[in-house]
Amino acid sequence: MDRYLYIKRFKIGIVILCVDLELEAKHRDKLLQERETYKV
């Protein structure tokens, strides 16, 4: 049972990590776009 909970928690952690990376990438893209706008 403990092993099952550990695996479940591990999978949830991976999902959260992926979501965080995706949000960070989107945020970075937005910042880059703003920077490009200011250059012009």
PDB file of C-alpha atoms in Angstrom:
ATOM      1  CA  MET A   1       0.000   0.000   0.000  1.00  0.00           C
ATOM      2  CA  ASP A   2       2.782   2.423   0.873  1.00  0.00           C
ATOM      3  CA  ARG A   3       4.418   1.641  -2.449  1.00  0.00           C
ATOM      4  CA  TYR A   4       1.193   2.468  -4.312  1.00  0.00           C
ATOM      5  CA  LEU A   5       0.876   5.828  -2.545  1.00  0.00           C
ATOM      6  CA  TYR A   6       4.548   6.590  -3.233  1.00  0.00           C
ATOM      7  CA  ILE A   7       4.134   5.885  -6.965  1.00  0.00           C
ATOM      8  CA  LYS A   8       0.930   7.947  -7.077  1.00  0.00           C
ATOM      9  CA  ARG A   9       2.641  10.888  -5.353  1.00  0.00           C
ATOM     10  CA  PHE A  10       5.608  10.552  -7.701  1.00  0.00           C
ATOM     11  CA  LYS A  11       3.334  10.707 -10.781  1.00  0.00           C
ATOM     12  CA  ILE A  12       1.509  13.751  -9.382  1.00  0.00           C
ATOM     13  CA  GLY A  13       4.880  15.398  -8.773  1.00  0.00           C
ATOM     14  CA  ILE A  14       5.906  14.826 -12.396  1.00  0.00           C
ATOM     15  CA  VAL A  15       2.627  16.307 -13.649  1.00  0.00           C
ATOM     16  CA  ILE A  16       3.064  19.391 -11.442  1.00  0.00           C
ATOM     17  CA  LEU A  17       6.661  19.770 -12.643  1.00  0.00           C
ATOM     18  CA  CYS A  18       5.562  19.598 -16.301  1.00  0.00           C
ATOM     19  CA  VAL A  19       2.837  22.187 -15.712  1.00  0.00           C
ATOM     20  CA  ASP A  20       5.307  24.487 -13.945  1.00  0.00           C
ATOM     21  CA  LEU A  21       7.792  24.208 -16.834  1.00  0.00           C
ATOM     22  CA  GLU A  22       5.021  24.895 -19.357  1.00  0.00           C
ATOM     23  CA  LEU A  23       3.834  27.984 -17.470  1.00  0.00           C
ATOM     24  CA  GLU A  24       7.426  29.206 -17.123  1.00  0.00           C
ATOM     25  CA  ALA A  25       7.993  28.766 -20.875  1.00  0.00           C
ATOM     26  CA  LYS A  26       4.804  30.700 -21.690  1.00  0.00           C
ATOM     27  CA  HIS A  27       5.826  33.478 -19.288  1.00  0.00           C
ATOM     28  CA  ARG A  28       9.280  33.643 -20.895  1.00  0.00           C
ATOM     29  CA  ASP A  29       7.723  33.836 -24.382  1.00  0.00           C
ATOM     30  CA  LYS A  30       5.519  36.707 -23.221  1.00  0.00           C
ATOM     31  CA  LEU A  31       8.531  38.576 -21.813  1.00  0.00           C
ATOM     32  CA  LEU A  32      10.474  38.044 -25.044  1.00  0.00           C
ATOM     33  CA  GLN A  33       7.545  39.326 -27.115  1.00  0.00           C
ATOM     34  CA  GLU A  34       7.300  42.434 -24.919  1.00  0.00           C
ATOM     35  CA  ARG A  35      11.030  43.023 -25.295  1.00  0.00           C
ATOM     36  CA  GLU A  36      10.736  42.760 -29.087  1.00  0.00           C
ATOM     37  CA  THR A  37       7.859  45.253 -29.013  1.00  0.00           C
ATOM     38  CA  TYR A  38       9.909  47.756 -27.027  1.00  0.00           C
ATOM     39  CA  LYS A  39      12.851  47.469 -29.442  1.00  0.00           C
ATOM     40  CA  VAL A  40      10.756  48.686 -32.375  1.00  0.00           C
TER      41      VAL A  40
END
